[in-house]
C-alpha cells in the first residue's frame, strides 16, 4: 500500500522529467539551425590536479588562424568558424601543451581540457593557489560572481535561497538556517574553508556562525556526502570557500559598502589580498566586515528589539612551492542580535493571545538598541593545512582545525539577573584530517583518509537556570576511501566510510549528578556516476547511505523552550538515524539556454523529531505543551529546477523552484517546518552593447510561495496563506583606470506586501519584513 | 625537507596541546533564580474604621520543583466571608534558591503588575471587587483591597491571578485590575494561577 503510493509519487517525478527532456530536445533542435560560418568552439580549461579553472591559457585554432585566451573561470570561445575539422592547441606556462582535433558541426560544441603540470623542477614551473574543487558526481550548485555580489549584505541562509532546493528555517529576520531538501541544523554540514563548522547548530534559533563575506564562492552539495565529510552530512553540505591565495606578486583590495532602508542597515567589508614579491609562493589575505541594523519594519509597524550588530574577521597566510603547500587560516565571527520582544511569551495563554492578534500588540518605533531577549555569539576558527606532493600523482594532505564557540542568551528577567545570561555555552572542537589523493590522467583518482573530531561542551556556571543540555565530551573517528574512474564521457565514483563515536555527558538535576556514556558506530557508502550525453548535456546520479547519531539535545533536553510555550524532553535511548538518498540531476548548458533539473528520494530510518505528546504541564506560571523527542521512519522526496534563457542579446529570463515532500510513514502524517513549494522567476534587460562586456542591467523578479498544505497534525497556528513578492534590481559595472566599480540598487518587496512565511518561526508573532531599498557599492582596486 | 619536518613537528605539538587543553568542565548545580515556587495570599479583614478584625488568614499555591518536573502545583482553597472587606497582600518566593521575589517585584514596580480575573472578578455579577492599594501609590497589586459582595448568591468561584512582566502600564485599560485584555499591553506572564474560591 505504502510502496504503491511511493511508486506512484515517483512516477509523477519521472513523468515530469520526461517532459523536461522533451523541452530540452526541442531547444536543442532550435539551436542546431545555426548558419554555416557562424559556429564557435567553446571550452573550459582546468588544472588536471585539482579541477581549478586556469586563467590566461592560450588557445589557438590552427586552420582558422584565430585564437582566444581563457577567462578567470577557465572559459574560452573562438567565434566565426565554418563547419569542418579543426586542430586546437592549448598552451599554459608550466603545463604540458594540449593538441586536439575536433569536428565542428553545430554551435553546441564545448569541451573541457585538463592541463597537466610539467615535470617538476623546471625553471618554468608555475605554482598555483590551491583550492580543491568539489569533485563529486552528485548534484552541486554554486553561488559566485554577480549572483554572490547581489546577495552581499545578507546572512548565509538568505544568500543561499538563490539556489533552487535551498530555503531557510528562520527565527525572525536576523536568524536564518539554510535548509537543503527539507533538512537543516544537524542534518546538513557547513564547511568554513574546509573545516566543518561546529557551533550549537541543534537549536532552531541558532544561526550558522559564519560571515558570507569571507567567501568568493559558496557551493551547495545536495547529495548525501557522509563518506567525504563525516556523519551529519546526510542532507547536504554547504562549502563556504575563500579564493585561493595568490602565489605571484600582486596586490588587490576589495571594498563593499552596503546600506539598506529597512532597519537602517549599514554594512562594510574589506578584503586585501597580496602575493609577496620577495618570497615566491607566499601570499596572504585579510578580511573584515562590520554590520549594524536596527528595528525591522513590517508593513504598518516596527518589530521591537530586532537590531543586529556584527563584527567579523578572517585572515590567511599561505606558502606554495612546487611540492609543498602550507596555509594558516583564522576566522572570527561575533554577533549581538535582538530577539523580537513579543516572541518571548510567558505561557500558552500568552502565546495564544499573540497568535490570535497576528502581529505584535504595539506599533513600536525605530531604534538601534538591542535589549533582552538577545543573543551574543562568538565563534573562533583556526586551521592549519598542508599538502605535500609525494610524486606526480600522489599528494599527502594534513589539516587541523580548532574552534571555540561561545553562546550567550539573555532573557527578560528580574533585577540584576538581566545582566546574566540564562544560557551560557562554551564549545571546543578539534578536528584532524589526514588523507592522500591520487590522480592519474583520465583513469583512476581517489582519496583515502582518516578524520578525528573531538568536542567538549561546558555550561558556564552562574546562569541561575538549570542548563538545557548537559556538559559533554564527544570523540569521533572516521576512516574512509573513495575512488573515481573516468573514461571518455563517463565518470563513476564509489566510497566507503566507517565511523565510531563516543559520548560522555554529565549534569546535575535536582542537586543530583547524572552521567551517561554512549557510543555509536556505522558504515556509510555511496555510488555515483556522471555521463556527458552530449557536450552540453550531462546526467548524474548518486545513491548514498548516511547516518547521524542523535544529538545531545535530542538525548537530554529537559526544560522550557522560551517563546514556544513548550517543555522539551529528550530521550537517551534514541538510536542513530539511517538515511539513503538517491539524487539525479540533468544539466543542459547551451548557448542561450541553461537548465538544471534535480529529483531525489530520501527514505530515513529512525528520523528524530520533536513530537507533541498531547499533554500539558500546569505550573504556577501557567500551562505549557509537552514535546518529546521521538523516532519514526520518514520519506523525503522532491524536485528542484532552475533554468535561464536569452531571448535576445538584451533580454533574458530565469525560472527556478522546488517541491519537497516529507512524510512520517509510520504515522502517515507530515513533519512540521518543511518548505512549501516555491517558484522564483525574473526578466532582465541588459543595456550593454555587444562590444562592452560590463554589466549594466535591470532585473525584475517575482517570488511565489505556495501555502504549505502538507501540515503536521499539530501546530499552534495554521500555515500562512500563499504570497507573491516582487523585487527590482539594477546592476552597473564601471571602470576607473584599472579599478573596477560595481554599483547595485535593489528594491525588495516592492509593494510592501504583508506576508508570513511558513518557514519563519516568528510567523506566530509577526508579519515579515516590508519594503527594503538597498544600495550596494563594490570597489576593486 | 628539513623545513617540512619542522612544520610537522610544530603541528604535532600544537595539536597535542589543543587536545589536552579541552575537556568539558565538571558540571555545577544551578539554583534557578527566576523560578517562583510559592505564592501566598494573605487576607486581613477590616471594619469601617479601618481597624483589623480577627486573624490574618493565608492561602498558598506551591510547586516545589518548578516547571520542568511536570507535577501539578498544589493550590489551597480560598475561603472568604460575604459582605466583608479585606486587605490582600501577595507574597512570592523561590524556595529552591531561598529567594524573596516580592522584593524584586517591588524594585521593578514599573515593569510588574498583577491582574485579577476569572469568575470571582470578571463581569457585573462577580462576587469580588478589587482596588490596587500599594503603599507606593503605583499600580502593582502586591497590596490591594478585596470586597466580597453582601448580596451575592455565588458560593463557588475561580480567582485567576496573573502577574505581568515588562508590560506597558500606560496602555489604555491597563490600570483596571480586572483588565481581561491584559496581553494587549505587552509583556509576558510570570505567574498565572487559579485559586478556587468558596464564599461563606
PDB file of C-alpha atoms in Angstrom, chain A residues 131-317:
ATOM      1  CA  UNK A 131      41.532  25.302  -3.544  1.00  0.00           C
ATOM      2  CA  UNK A 132      40.252  21.837  -4.075  1.00  0.00           C
ATOM      3  CA  UNK A 133      37.196  21.884  -6.248  1.00  0.00           C
ATOM      4  CA  UNK A 134      34.355  19.640  -5.194  1.00  0.00           C
ATOM      5  CA  UNK A 135      34.973  16.508  -7.176  1.00  0.00           C
ATOM      6  CA  UNK A 136      31.738  14.731  -6.724  1.00  0.00           C
ATOM      7  CA  UNK A 137      29.331  13.071  -9.081  1.00  0.00           C
ATOM      8  CA  UNK A 138      26.382  14.284  -7.071  1.00  0.00           C
ATOM      9  CA  UNK A 139      24.306  17.408  -7.711  1.00  0.00           C
ATOM     10  CA  UNK A 140      26.215  20.585  -6.909  1.00  0.00           C
ATOM     11  CA  UNK A 141      25.176  24.247  -7.267  1.00  0.00           C
ATOM     12  CA  UNK A 142      27.284  27.299  -6.568  1.00  0.00           C
ATOM     13  CA  UNK A 143      26.785  30.924  -5.785  1.00  0.00           C
ATOM     14  CA  UNK A 144      29.561  33.136  -7.165  1.00  0.00           C
ATOM     15  CA  UNK A 145      30.294  36.213  -9.252  1.00  0.00           C
ATOM     16  CA  UNK A 146      27.356  38.532  -9.967  1.00  0.00           C
ATOM     17  CA  UNK A 147      24.880  36.416  -8.014  1.00  0.00           C
ATOM     18  CA  UNK A 148      27.065  36.365  -4.918  1.00  0.00           C
ATOM     19  CA  UNK A 149      27.662  40.108  -5.298  1.00  0.00           C
ATOM     20  CA  UNK A 150      23.897  40.610  -5.415  1.00  0.00           C
ATOM     21  CA  UNK A 151      23.472  38.689  -2.136  1.00  0.00           C
ATOM     22  CA  UNK A 152      26.072  40.747  -0.247  1.00  0.00           C
ATOM     23  CA  UNK A 153      24.741  42.162   2.992  1.00  0.00           C
ATOM     24  CA  UNK A 154      22.524  39.148   3.646  1.00  0.00           C
ATOM     25  CA  UNK A 155      23.308  36.354   6.074  1.00  0.00           C
ATOM     26  CA  UNK A 156      24.362  32.907   4.846  1.00  0.00           C
ATOM     27  CA  UNK A 157      20.875  31.412   4.910  1.00  0.00           C
ATOM     28  CA  UNK A 158      19.297  34.301   3.000  1.00  0.00           C
ATOM     29  CA  UNK A 159      22.084  34.318   0.396  1.00  0.00           C
ATOM     30  CA  UNK A 160      21.680  30.611  -0.304  1.00  0.00           C
ATOM     31  CA  UNK A 161      17.970  30.958  -1.086  1.00  0.00           C
ATOM     32  CA  UNK A 162      19.202  31.868  -4.578  1.00  0.00           C
ATOM     33  CA  UNK A 163      19.991  28.211  -5.172  1.00  0.00           C
ATOM     34  CA  UNK A 164      16.985  26.103  -6.104  1.00  0.00           C
ATOM     35  CA  UNK A 165      16.264  23.440  -3.498  1.00  0.00           C
ATOM     36  CA  UNK A 166      17.729  25.577  -0.723  1.00  0.00           C
ATOM     37  CA  UNK A 167      15.466  27.526   1.604  1.00  0.00           C
ATOM     38  CA  UNK A 168      15.705  28.830   5.146  1.00  0.00           C
ATOM     39  CA  UNK A 169      14.338  27.907   8.541  1.00  0.00           C
ATOM     40  CA  UNK A 170      14.324  31.227  10.285  1.00  0.00           C
ATOM     41  CA  UNK A 171      13.568  32.935  13.558  1.00  0.00           C
ATOM     42  CA  UNK A 172      12.674  36.484  12.622  1.00  0.00           C
ATOM     43  CA  UNK A 173      14.709  38.406  10.082  1.00  0.00           C
ATOM     44  CA  UNK A 174      18.178  38.034  11.562  1.00  0.00           C
ATOM     45  CA  UNK A 175      18.387  34.284  12.238  1.00  0.00           C
ATOM     46  CA  UNK A 176      18.216  32.078   9.154  1.00  0.00           C
ATOM     47  CA  UNK A 177      19.384  28.493   8.949  1.00  0.00           C
ATOM     48  CA  UNK A 178      19.918  27.049   5.487  1.00  0.00           C
ATOM     49  CA  UNK A 179      17.640  24.141   4.560  1.00  0.00           C
ATOM     50  CA  UNK A 180      18.637  21.686   1.814  1.00  0.00           C
ATOM     51  CA  UNK A 181      15.839  19.484   0.507  1.00  0.00           C
ATOM     52  CA  UNK A 182      13.902  19.931   3.738  1.00  0.00           C
ATOM     53  CA  UNK A 183      16.852  19.233   6.083  1.00  0.00           C
ATOM     54  CA  UNK A 184      18.688  21.639   8.338  1.00  0.00           C
ATOM     55  CA  UNK A 185      20.623  22.003  11.604  1.00  0.00           C
ATOM     56  CA  UNK A 186      22.487  18.775  12.418  1.00  0.00           C
ATOM     57  CA  UNK A 187      21.396  17.075   9.206  1.00  0.00           C
ATOM     58  CA  UNK A 188      23.472  19.284   6.946  1.00  0.00           C
ATOM     59  CA  UNK A 189      27.039  20.410   7.272  1.00  0.00           C
ATOM     60  CA  UNK A 190      28.631  23.801   6.740  1.00  0.00           C
ATOM     61  CA  UNK A 191      32.319  23.918   5.914  1.00  0.00           C
ATOM     62  CA  UNK A 192      34.220  27.112   6.703  1.00  0.00           C
ATOM     63  CA  UNK A 193      37.203  26.938   4.342  1.00  0.00           C
ATOM     64  CA  UNK A 194      37.436  23.165   4.672  1.00  0.00           C
ATOM     65  CA  UNK A 195      36.686  22.859   8.394  1.00  0.00           C
ATOM     66  CA  UNK A 196      33.288  21.564   9.500  1.00  0.00           C
ATOM     67  CA  UNK A 197      31.644  24.392  11.379  1.00  0.00           C
ATOM     68  CA  UNK A 198      30.887  23.247  14.920  1.00  0.00           C
ATOM     69  CA  UNK A 199      28.637  25.592  16.830  1.00  0.00           C
ATOM     70  CA  UNK A 200      25.438  24.883  18.710  1.00  0.00           C
ATOM     71  CA  UNK A 201      23.638  24.148  15.469  1.00  0.00           C
ATOM     72  CA  UNK A 202      20.992  21.967  17.144  1.00  0.00           C
ATOM     73  CA  UNK A 203      18.904  24.962  18.206  1.00  0.00           C
ATOM     74  CA  UNK A 204      16.231  26.191  15.828  1.00  0.00           C
ATOM     75  CA  UNK A 205      17.143  29.787  16.730  1.00  0.00           C
ATOM     76  CA  UNK A 206      20.905  29.253  16.387  1.00  0.00           C
ATOM     77  CA  UNK A 207      22.101  30.721  13.102  1.00  0.00           C
ATOM     78  CA  UNK A 208      25.315  29.425  11.467  1.00  0.00           C
ATOM     79  CA  UNK A 209      28.313  31.272  12.891  1.00  0.00           C
ATOM     80  CA  UNK A 210      29.832  32.364   9.618  1.00  0.00           C
ATOM     81  CA  UNK A 211      30.303  35.561   7.639  1.00  0.00           C
ATOM     82  CA  UNK A 212      29.389  35.085   3.962  1.00  0.00           C
ATOM     83  CA  UNK A 213      31.797  37.919   3.076  1.00  0.00           C
ATOM     84  CA  UNK A 214      34.756  35.616   3.639  1.00  0.00           C
ATOM     85  CA  UNK A 215      33.725  33.564   0.612  1.00  0.00           C
ATOM     86  CA  UNK A 216      34.184  34.228  -3.065  1.00  0.00           C
ATOM     87  CA  UNK A 217      32.195  31.105  -3.792  1.00  0.00           C
ATOM     88  CA  UNK A 218      29.554  29.223  -1.821  1.00  0.00           C
ATOM     89  CA  UNK A 219      28.805  25.715  -3.037  1.00  0.00           C
ATOM     90  CA  UNK A 220      25.889  23.531  -2.076  1.00  0.00           C
ATOM     91  CA  UNK A 221      26.267  19.769  -2.439  1.00  0.00           C
ATOM     92  CA  UNK A 222      22.750  18.390  -2.498  1.00  0.00           C
ATOM     93  CA  UNK A 223      23.544  14.696  -2.173  1.00  0.00           C
ATOM     94  CA  UNK A 224      24.383  12.628   0.898  1.00  0.00           C
ATOM     95  CA  UNK A 225      28.080  13.195   1.469  1.00  0.00           C
ATOM     96  CA  UNK A 226      28.707  11.356   4.704  1.00  0.00           C
ATOM     97  CA  UNK A 227      31.629   9.400   3.258  1.00  0.00           C
ATOM     98  CA  UNK A 228      33.547  12.510   2.269  1.00  0.00           C
ATOM     99  CA  UNK A 229      32.604  14.804   5.148  1.00  0.00           C
ATOM    100  CA  UNK A 230      31.541  12.582   8.026  1.00  0.00           C
ATOM    101  CA  UNK A 231      28.280  11.895   9.865  1.00  0.00           C
ATOM    102  CA  UNK A 232      25.644  14.623   9.783  1.00  0.00           C
ATOM    103  CA  UNK A 233      26.306  15.432   6.114  1.00  0.00           C
ATOM    104  CA  UNK A 234      23.216  13.409   5.279  1.00  0.00           C
ATOM    105  CA  UNK A 235      21.064  16.168   3.813  1.00  0.00           C
ATOM    106  CA  UNK A 236      23.855  18.005   2.035  1.00  0.00           C
ATOM    107  CA  UNK A 237      26.906  20.162   2.524  1.00  0.00           C
ATOM    108  CA  UNK A 238      27.492  23.896   2.210  1.00  0.00           C
ATOM    109  CA  UNK A 239      31.050  24.879   1.366  1.00  0.00           C
ATOM    110  CA  UNK A 240      31.955  28.464   2.150  1.00  0.00           C
ATOM    111  CA  UNK A 241      35.262  28.995   0.414  1.00  0.00           C
ATOM    112  CA  UNK A 242      37.572  31.979   0.072  1.00  0.00           C
ATOM    113  CA  UNK A 243      39.508  32.392  -3.183  1.00  0.00           C
ATOM    114  CA  UNK A 244      42.848  30.578  -3.355  1.00  0.00           C
ATOM    115  CA  UNK A 245      45.749  32.621  -2.037  1.00  0.00           C
ATOM    116  CA  UNK A 246      47.913  34.307  -4.659  1.00  0.00           C
ATOM    117  CA  UNK A 247      51.268  32.749  -5.450  1.00  0.00           C
ATOM    118  CA  UNK A 248      52.526  35.550  -7.686  1.00  0.00           C
ATOM    119  CA  UNK A 249      53.398  39.120  -6.863  1.00  0.00           C
ATOM    120  CA  UNK A 250      50.165  41.068  -6.764  1.00  0.00           C
ATOM    121  CA  UNK A 251      48.043  43.271  -4.544  1.00  0.00           C
ATOM    122  CA  UNK A 252      44.305  43.741  -4.663  1.00  0.00           C
ATOM    123  CA  UNK A 253      41.785  45.331  -2.346  1.00  0.00           C
ATOM    124  CA  UNK A 254      38.072  44.927  -2.487  1.00  0.00           C
ATOM    125  CA  UNK A 255      35.720  47.226  -0.604  1.00  0.00           C
ATOM    126  CA  UNK A 256      31.984  46.704  -0.143  1.00  0.00           C
ATOM    127  CA  UNK A 257      29.664  49.351   1.212  1.00  0.00           C
ATOM    128  CA  UNK A 258      26.028  48.474   1.685  1.00  0.00           C
ATOM    129  CA  UNK A 259      23.128  50.458   3.030  1.00  0.00           C
ATOM    130  CA  UNK A 260      19.529  49.361   3.488  1.00  0.00           C
ATOM    131  CA  UNK A 261      16.497  51.478   4.370  1.00  0.00           C
ATOM    132  CA  UNK A 262      14.614  48.807   6.322  1.00  0.00           C
ATOM    133  CA  UNK A 263      16.267  48.576   9.726  1.00  0.00           C
ATOM    134  CA  UNK A 264      18.586  51.400   8.564  1.00  0.00           C
ATOM    135  CA  UNK A 265      21.240  48.790   7.924  1.00  0.00           C
ATOM    136  CA  UNK A 266      24.847  49.621   7.249  1.00  0.00           C
ATOM    137  CA  UNK A 267      27.403  47.036   6.240  1.00  0.00           C
ATOM    138  CA  UNK A 268      31.059  47.420   5.329  1.00  0.00           C
ATOM    139  CA  UNK A 269      33.505  44.789   4.191  1.00  0.00           C
ATOM    140  CA  UNK A 270      37.099  44.980   3.071  1.00  0.00           C
ATOM    141  CA  UNK A 271      39.380  42.294   1.695  1.00  0.00           C
ATOM    142  CA  UNK A 272      43.020  42.748   0.926  1.00  0.00           C
ATOM    143  CA  UNK A 273      44.914  40.051  -0.961  1.00  0.00           C
ATOM    144  CA  UNK A 274      48.580  40.165  -1.802  1.00  0.00           C
ATOM    145  CA  UNK A 275      51.335  37.944  -3.086  1.00  0.00           C
ATOM    146  CA  UNK A 276      54.851  38.550  -1.858  1.00  0.00           C
ATOM    147  CA  UNK A 277      57.440  39.893  -4.270  1.00  0.00           C
ATOM    148  CA  UNK A 278      60.311  38.734  -2.058  1.00  0.00           C
ATOM    149  CA  UNK A 279      59.369  35.147  -1.340  1.00  0.00           C
ATOM    150  CA  UNK A 280      57.977  33.324  -4.310  1.00  0.00           C
ATOM    151  CA  UNK A 281      54.793  31.441  -3.479  1.00  0.00           C
ATOM    152  CA  UNK A 282      53.953  33.401  -0.338  1.00  0.00           C
ATOM    153  CA  UNK A 283      50.582  35.106  -0.224  1.00  0.00           C
ATOM    154  CA  UNK A 284      48.094  36.407   2.301  1.00  0.00           C
ATOM    155  CA  UNK A 285      44.597  37.706   2.646  1.00  0.00           C
ATOM    156  CA  UNK A 286      42.966  39.742   5.362  1.00  0.00           C
ATOM    157  CA  UNK A 287      39.273  40.453   5.513  1.00  0.00           C
ATOM    158  CA  UNK A 288      36.991  42.241   7.922  1.00  0.00           C
ATOM    159  CA  UNK A 289      33.336  43.175   7.947  1.00  0.00           C
ATOM    160  CA  UNK A 290      31.001  45.065  10.246  1.00  0.00           C
ATOM    161  CA  UNK A 291      27.239  45.300  10.210  1.00  0.00           C
ATOM    162  CA  UNK A 292      24.723  47.319  12.182  1.00  0.00           C
ATOM    163  CA  UNK A 293      20.995  47.419  11.828  1.00  0.00           C
ATOM    164  CA  UNK A 294      18.060  48.462  13.956  1.00  0.00           C
ATOM    165  CA  UNK A 295      14.432  47.510  14.318  1.00  0.00           C
ATOM    166  CA  UNK A 296      12.972  45.974  11.196  1.00  0.00           C
ATOM    167  CA  UNK A 297       9.830  47.461   9.719  1.00  0.00           C
ATOM    168  CA  UNK A 298       6.890  45.290   8.731  1.00  0.00           C
ATOM    169  CA  UNK A 299       4.050  46.907   6.773  1.00  0.00           C
ATOM    170  CA  UNK A 300       2.458  49.285   9.290  1.00  0.00           C
ATOM    171  CA  UNK A 301       4.727  48.815  12.318  1.00  0.00           C
ATOM    172  CA  UNK A 302       8.241  48.221  13.663  1.00  0.00           C
ATOM    173  CA  UNK A 303       9.331  44.885  15.115  1.00  0.00           C
ATOM    174  CA  UNK A 304      10.726  45.872  18.502  1.00  0.00           C
ATOM    175  CA  UNK A 305      14.192  44.755  19.504  1.00  0.00           C
ATOM    176  CA  UNK A 306      15.247  43.255  16.178  1.00  0.00           C
ATOM    177  CA  UNK A 307      18.590  45.032  15.772  1.00  0.00           C
ATOM    178  CA  UNK A 308      21.826  43.283  14.832  1.00  0.00           C
ATOM    179  CA  UNK A 309      25.434  44.180  15.445  1.00  0.00           C
ATOM    180  CA  UNK A 310      28.058  42.011  13.780  1.00  0.00           C
ATOM    181  CA  UNK A 311      31.837  42.118  13.571  1.00  0.00           C
ATOM    182  CA  UNK A 312      33.838  39.573  11.638  1.00  0.00           C
ATOM    183  CA  UNK A 313      37.456  38.991  10.722  1.00  0.00           C
ATOM    184  CA  UNK A 314      39.316  36.436   8.720  1.00  0.00           C
ATOM    185  CA  UNK A 315      42.865  36.114   7.572  1.00  0.00           C
ATOM    186  CA  UNK A 316      45.055  33.572   5.896  1.00  0.00           C
ATOM    187  CA  UNK A 317      48.678  33.173   5.087  1.00  0.00           C
TER     188      UNK A 317
END
